[in-house]
PDB file of C-alpha atoms and ligand atoms in Angstrom:
ATOM      1  CA  UNK A 286     138.869 102.446  82.589  1.00 84.00           C
ATOM      2  CA  UNK A 287     139.962 103.885  85.946  1.00 94.00           C
ATOM      3  CA  UNK A 288     141.489 101.776  88.737  1.00 96.00           C
ATOM      4  CA  UNK A 289     139.733 101.450  92.077  1.00 97.00           C
ATOM      5  CA  UNK A 290     142.398 103.595  93.672  1.00 97.00           C
ATOM      6  CA  UNK A 291     141.873 106.393  91.138  1.00 97.00           C
ATOM      7  CA  UNK A 292     138.123 106.271  91.747  1.00 97.00           C
ATOM      8  CA  UNK A 293     138.672 106.324  95.513  1.00 98.00           C
ATOM      9  CA  UNK A 294     141.000 109.348  95.407  1.00 98.00           C
ATOM     10  CA  UNK A 295     138.667 111.104  92.959  1.00 97.00           C
ATOM     11  CA  UNK A 296     135.563 110.477  95.078  1.00 97.00           C
ATOM     12  CA  UNK A 297     137.315 111.128  98.425  1.00 97.00           C
ATOM     13  CA  UNK A 298     140.265 113.346  97.658  1.00 97.00           C
ATOM     14  CA  UNK A 299     142.767 113.763 100.487  1.00 98.00           C
ATOM     15  CA  UNK A 300     144.305 117.101 101.443  1.00 98.00           C
ATOM     16  CA  UNK A 301     141.939 119.390  99.498  1.00 98.00           C
ATOM     17  CA  UNK A 302     141.871 123.016 100.598  1.00 97.00           C
ATOM     18  CA  UNK A 303     144.380 125.636 101.606  1.00 96.00           C
ATOM     19  CA  UNK A 304     146.760 126.217 104.494  1.00 98.00           C
ATOM     20  CA  UNK A 305     146.449 129.715 105.920  1.00 97.00           C
ATOM     21  CA  UNK A 306     149.942 129.913 107.356  1.00 97.00           C
ATOM     22  CA  UNK A 307     151.616 128.035 104.511  1.00 98.00           C
ATOM     23  CA  UNK A 308     155.251 128.925 103.945  1.00 97.00           C
ATOM     24  CA  UNK A 309     155.355 127.450 100.450  1.00 97.00           C
ATOM     25  CA  UNK A 310     152.741 128.086  97.774  1.00 96.00           C
ATOM     26  CA  UNK A 311     152.955 127.122  94.129  1.00 94.00           C
ATOM     27  CA  UNK A 312     150.549 127.700  91.261  1.00 93.00           C
ATOM     28  CA  UNK A 313     150.931 125.942  87.944  1.00 92.00           C
ATOM     29  CA  UNK A 314     149.007 125.645  84.714  1.00 90.00           C
ATOM     30  CA  UNK A 315     148.799 122.557  82.553  1.00 84.00           C
ATOM     31  CA  UNK A 316     150.182 123.338  79.096  1.00 82.00           C
ATOM     32  CA  UNK A 317     148.026 120.666  77.518  1.00 85.00           C
ATOM     33  CA  UNK A 318     144.565 121.474  78.836  1.00 89.00           C
ATOM     34  CA  UNK A 319     144.984 124.885  80.502  1.00 88.00           C
ATOM     35  CA  UNK A 320     143.813 123.631  83.898  1.00 92.00           C
ATOM     36  CA  UNK A 321     145.289 125.196  87.032  1.00 93.00           C
ATOM     37  CA  UNK A 322     146.511 123.828  90.362  1.00 94.00           C
ATOM     38  CA  UNK A 323     147.542 125.580  93.547  1.00 95.00           C
ATOM     39  CA  UNK A 324     149.589 123.734  96.176  1.00 96.00           C
ATOM     40  CA  UNK A 325     150.117 124.883  99.784  1.00 98.00           C
ATOM     41  CA  UNK A 326     152.753 123.501 102.137  1.00 98.00           C
ATOM     42  CA  UNK A 327     153.759 124.007 105.724  1.00 98.00           C
ATOM     43  CA  UNK A 328     157.440 123.129 105.906  1.00 98.00           C
ATOM     44  CA  UNK A 329     159.309 122.939 109.215  1.00 97.00           C
ATOM     45  CA  UNK A 330     162.975 121.991 109.542  1.00 96.00           C
ATOM     46  CA  UNK A 331     162.951 120.806 105.937  1.00 95.00           C
ATOM     47  CA  UNK A 332     160.028 118.433 106.531  1.00 98.00           C
ATOM     48  CA  UNK A 333     156.641 118.842 104.831  1.00 98.00           C
ATOM     49  CA  UNK A 334     154.383 118.849 107.880  1.00 98.00           C
ATOM     50  CA  UNK A 335     151.211 119.616 105.960  1.00 98.00           C
ATOM     51  CA  UNK A 336     150.187 119.950 102.328  1.00 98.00           C
ATOM     52  CA  UNK A 337     146.922 120.836 100.630  1.00 98.00           C
ATOM     53  CA  UNK A 338     145.846 121.547  97.073  1.00 97.00           C
ATOM     54  CA  UNK A 339     143.104 123.185  95.062  1.00 96.00           C
ATOM     55  CA  UNK A 340     142.598 122.521  91.386  1.00 94.00           C
ATOM     56  CA  UNK A 341     140.376 123.335  88.459  1.00 91.00           C
ATOM     57  CA  UNK A 342     141.728 120.160  86.883  1.00 92.00           C
ATOM     58  CA  UNK A 343     139.736 117.093  85.944  1.00 95.00           C
ATOM     59  CA  UNK A 344     139.083 113.953  87.971  1.00 95.00           C
ATOM     60  CA  UNK A 345     142.453 112.470  87.057  1.00 96.00           C
ATOM     61  CA  UNK A 346     144.160 115.654  88.260  1.00 95.00           C
ATOM     62  CA  UNK A 347     142.251 115.464  91.538  1.00 97.00           C
ATOM     63  CA  UNK A 348     143.124 111.782  92.059  1.00 97.00           C
ATOM     64  CA  UNK A 349     146.813 112.231  91.236  1.00 96.00           C
ATOM     65  CA  UNK A 350     147.105 115.339  93.417  1.00 96.00           C
ATOM     66  CA  UNK A 351     145.386 113.552  96.278  1.00 98.00           C
ATOM     67  CA  UNK A 352     147.834 110.647  96.016  1.00 97.00           C
ATOM     68  CA  UNK A 353     150.837 112.941  95.477  1.00 97.00           C
ATOM     69  CA  UNK A 354     150.055 114.966  98.604  1.00 98.00           C
ATOM     70  CA  UNK A 355     149.715 111.733 100.583  1.00 98.00           C
ATOM     71  CA  UNK A 356     153.106 110.598  99.296  1.00 97.00           C
ATOM     72  CA  UNK A 357     154.976 113.821 100.176  1.00 98.00           C
ATOM     73  CA  UNK A 358     153.355 114.519 103.539  1.00 98.00           C
ATOM     74  CA  UNK A 359     155.889 113.935 106.312  1.00 98.00           C
ATOM     75  CA  UNK A 360     158.734 113.649 103.807  1.00 98.00           C
ATOM     76  CA  UNK A 361     161.739 115.916 103.473  1.00 97.00           C
ATOM     77  CA  UNK A 362     161.817 118.587 100.788  1.00 96.00           C
ATOM     78  CA  UNK A 363     164.535 116.613  98.992  1.00 94.00           C
ATOM     79  CA  UNK A 364     162.450 113.438  99.000  1.00 95.00           C
ATOM     80  CA  UNK A 365     159.417 115.348  97.706  1.00 96.00           C
ATOM     81  CA  UNK A 366     161.443 116.703  94.803  1.00 93.00           C
ATOM     82  CA  UNK A 367     162.213 113.146  93.750  1.00 92.00           C
ATOM     83  CA  UNK A 368     158.553 112.247  93.415  1.00 93.00           C
ATOM     84  CA  UNK A 369     157.712 111.829  89.740  1.00 91.00           C
ATOM     85  CA  UNK A 370     154.296 111.730  88.141  1.00 92.00           C
ATOM     86  CA  UNK A 371     155.162 108.153  87.097  1.00 94.00           C
ATOM     87  CA  UNK A 372     155.519 107.114  90.735  1.00 95.00           C
ATOM     88  CA  UNK A 373     152.166 108.729  91.529  1.00 96.00           C
ATOM     89  CA  UNK A 374     150.525 106.908  88.614  1.00 96.00           C
ATOM     90  CA  UNK A 375     152.026 103.616  89.795  1.00 97.00           C
ATOM     91  CA  UNK A 376     150.721 104.231  93.309  1.00 97.00           C
ATOM     92  CA  UNK A 377     147.257 104.669  91.761  1.00 97.00           C
ATOM     93  CA  UNK A 378     147.566 101.415  89.748  1.00 97.00           C
ATOM     94  CA  UNK A 379     147.754 103.307  86.468  1.00 97.00           C
ATOM     95  CA  UNK A 380     145.951 105.974  84.457  1.00 96.00           C
ATOM     96  CA  UNK A 381     144.567 105.869  80.906  1.00 95.00           C
ATOM     97  CA  UNK A 382     147.178 107.224  78.424  1.00 93.00           C
ATOM     98  CA  UNK A 383     144.995 110.209  77.532  1.00 93.00           C
ATOM     99  CA  UNK A 384     145.059 111.261  81.181  1.00 94.00           C
ATOM    100  CA  UNK A 385     148.799 111.014  81.858  1.00 92.00           C
ATOM    101  CA  UNK A 386     149.241 114.762  81.251  1.00 90.00           C
ATOM    102  CA  UNK A 387     146.849 115.499  84.136  1.00 93.00           C
ATOM    103  CA  UNK A 388     149.264 113.888  86.603  1.00 92.00           C
ATOM    104  CA  UNK A 389     151.958 116.412  85.659  1.00 91.00           C
ATOM    105  CA  UNK A 390     150.007 119.164  87.418  1.00 91.00           C
ATOM    106  CA  UNK A 391     150.695 117.670  90.853  1.00 92.00           C
ATOM    107  CA  UNK A 392     154.385 117.092  90.186  1.00 91.00           C
ATOM    108  CA  UNK A 393     154.823 120.622  88.861  1.00 91.00           C
ATOM    109  CA  UNK A 394     152.830 122.167  91.707  1.00 93.00           C
ATOM    110  CA  UNK A 395     154.987 120.413  94.306  1.00 94.00           C
ATOM    111  CA  UNK A 396     158.113 121.747  92.625  1.00 93.00           C
ATOM    112  CA  UNK A 397     156.631 125.249  92.322  1.00 92.00           C
ATOM    113  CA  UNK A 398     155.707 125.273  96.021  1.00 95.00           C
ATOM    114  CA  UNK A 399     159.177 124.101  97.036  1.00 95.00           C
ATOM    115  CA  UNK A 400     160.719 126.703  94.738  1.00 92.00           C
ATOM    116  CA  UNK A 401     158.625 129.309  96.598  1.00 93.00           C
ATOM    117  CA  UNK A 402     159.828 127.909  99.936  1.00 95.00           C
ATOM    118  CA  UNK A 403     163.459 128.476  98.942  1.00 93.00           C
ATOM    119  CA  UNK A 404     162.713 131.935  97.499  1.00 92.00           C
ATOM    120  CA  UNK A 405     161.056 133.061 100.748  1.00 95.00           C
ATOM    121  CA  UNK A 406     164.213 132.012 102.574  1.00 93.00           C
ATOM    122  CA  UNK A 407     166.343 133.988 100.137  1.00 92.00           C
ATOM    123  CA  UNK A 408     167.847 130.774  98.818  1.00 89.00           C
ATOM    124  CA  UNK A 409     167.998 129.179  95.416  1.00 84.00           C
ATOM    125  CA  UNK A 410     166.098 125.932  94.941  1.00 83.00           C
ATOM    126  CA  UNK A 411     168.357 122.949  94.255  1.00 81.00           C
ATOM    127  CA  UNK A 412     166.718 122.295  90.882  1.00 77.00           C
ATOM    128  CA  UNK A 413     165.987 124.098  87.681  1.00 69.00           C
ATOM    129  CA  UNK A 414     162.580 125.741  87.654  1.00 58.00           C
ATOM    130  CA  UNK A 415     163.053 127.656  84.470  1.00 50.00           C
ATOM    131  CA  UNK A 416     159.489 127.653  83.231  1.00 49.00           C
ATOM    132  CA  UNK A 417     160.145 125.223  80.401  1.00 46.00           C
ATOM    133  CA  UNK A 418     158.061 122.708  82.286  1.00 50.00           C
ATOM    134  CA  UNK A 419     154.349 123.331  82.295  1.00 48.00           C
ATOM    135  CA  UNK A 420     154.391 125.517  84.787  1.00 48.00           C
ATOM    136  CA  UNK A 421     155.123 128.125  87.394  1.00 49.00           C
ATOM    137  CA  UNK A 422     156.737 130.712  85.121  1.00 45.00           C
ATOM    138  CA  UNK A 423     153.655 130.540  82.928  1.00 43.00           C
ATOM    139  CA  UNK A 424     151.386 130.883  85.914  1.00 46.00           C
ATOM    140  CA  UNK A 425     153.282 133.981  87.016  1.00 47.00           C
ATOM    141  CA  UNK A 426     153.357 135.435  83.512  1.00 46.00           C
ATOM    142  CA  UNK A 427     149.629 135.184  83.198  1.00 44.00           C
ATOM    143  CA  UNK A 428     148.899 136.363  86.709  1.00 46.00           C
ATOM    144  CA  UNK A 429     147.225 133.075  87.562  1.00 46.00           C
ATOM    145  CA  UNK A 430     148.650 133.009  91.044  1.00 46.00           C
ATOM    146  CA  UNK A 431     146.655 136.093  91.940  1.00 44.00           C
ATOM    147  CA  UNK A 432     149.693 137.751  93.462  1.00 41.00           C
ATOM    148  CA  UNK A 433     150.519 140.184  90.695  1.00 35.00           C
TER     149      UNK A 433
HETATM  150 FE1  FES B 100     143.243 119.175  82.559  1.00 74.11          FE
HETATM  151 FE2  FES B 100     143.029 116.633  83.370  1.00 74.11          FE
HETATM  152  S1  FES B 100     142.187 117.520  81.576  1.00 74.11           S
HETATM  153  S2  FES B 100     144.050 118.287  84.324  1.00 74.11           S
END
């Protein structure tokens, strides 16, 4: 049911943990299952030098986040914003349909972290992060980011 790549990233997830001196942190909740993901980034000169995540999500969320962090590491902020959950799923050789929603956590968490990066700089992120996704506004509303 799961591809070898999914099983590999689930069993040996890359980039799990937190970054103490992160300058971009995003927390999102999955509207479908209620699971939570926190993404940390160290961004220098617009390049994502390091990225780590922590999640209460399921195995599919772990595998997609592991792959997503691998795909954005070393990329520019703009390139990271273009990463879709579909591209992550393709890189993992597919996910069962019932698990597609789990992959949205990683995509949303990347966007939430980058939104935070722009906010800390007193700038507006070059994309809409209005909370109609799954997502950061909800996390803030419910105090899930632990910062309220
Ligand atoms: Fe919640 Fe997969 S069931 S992230």
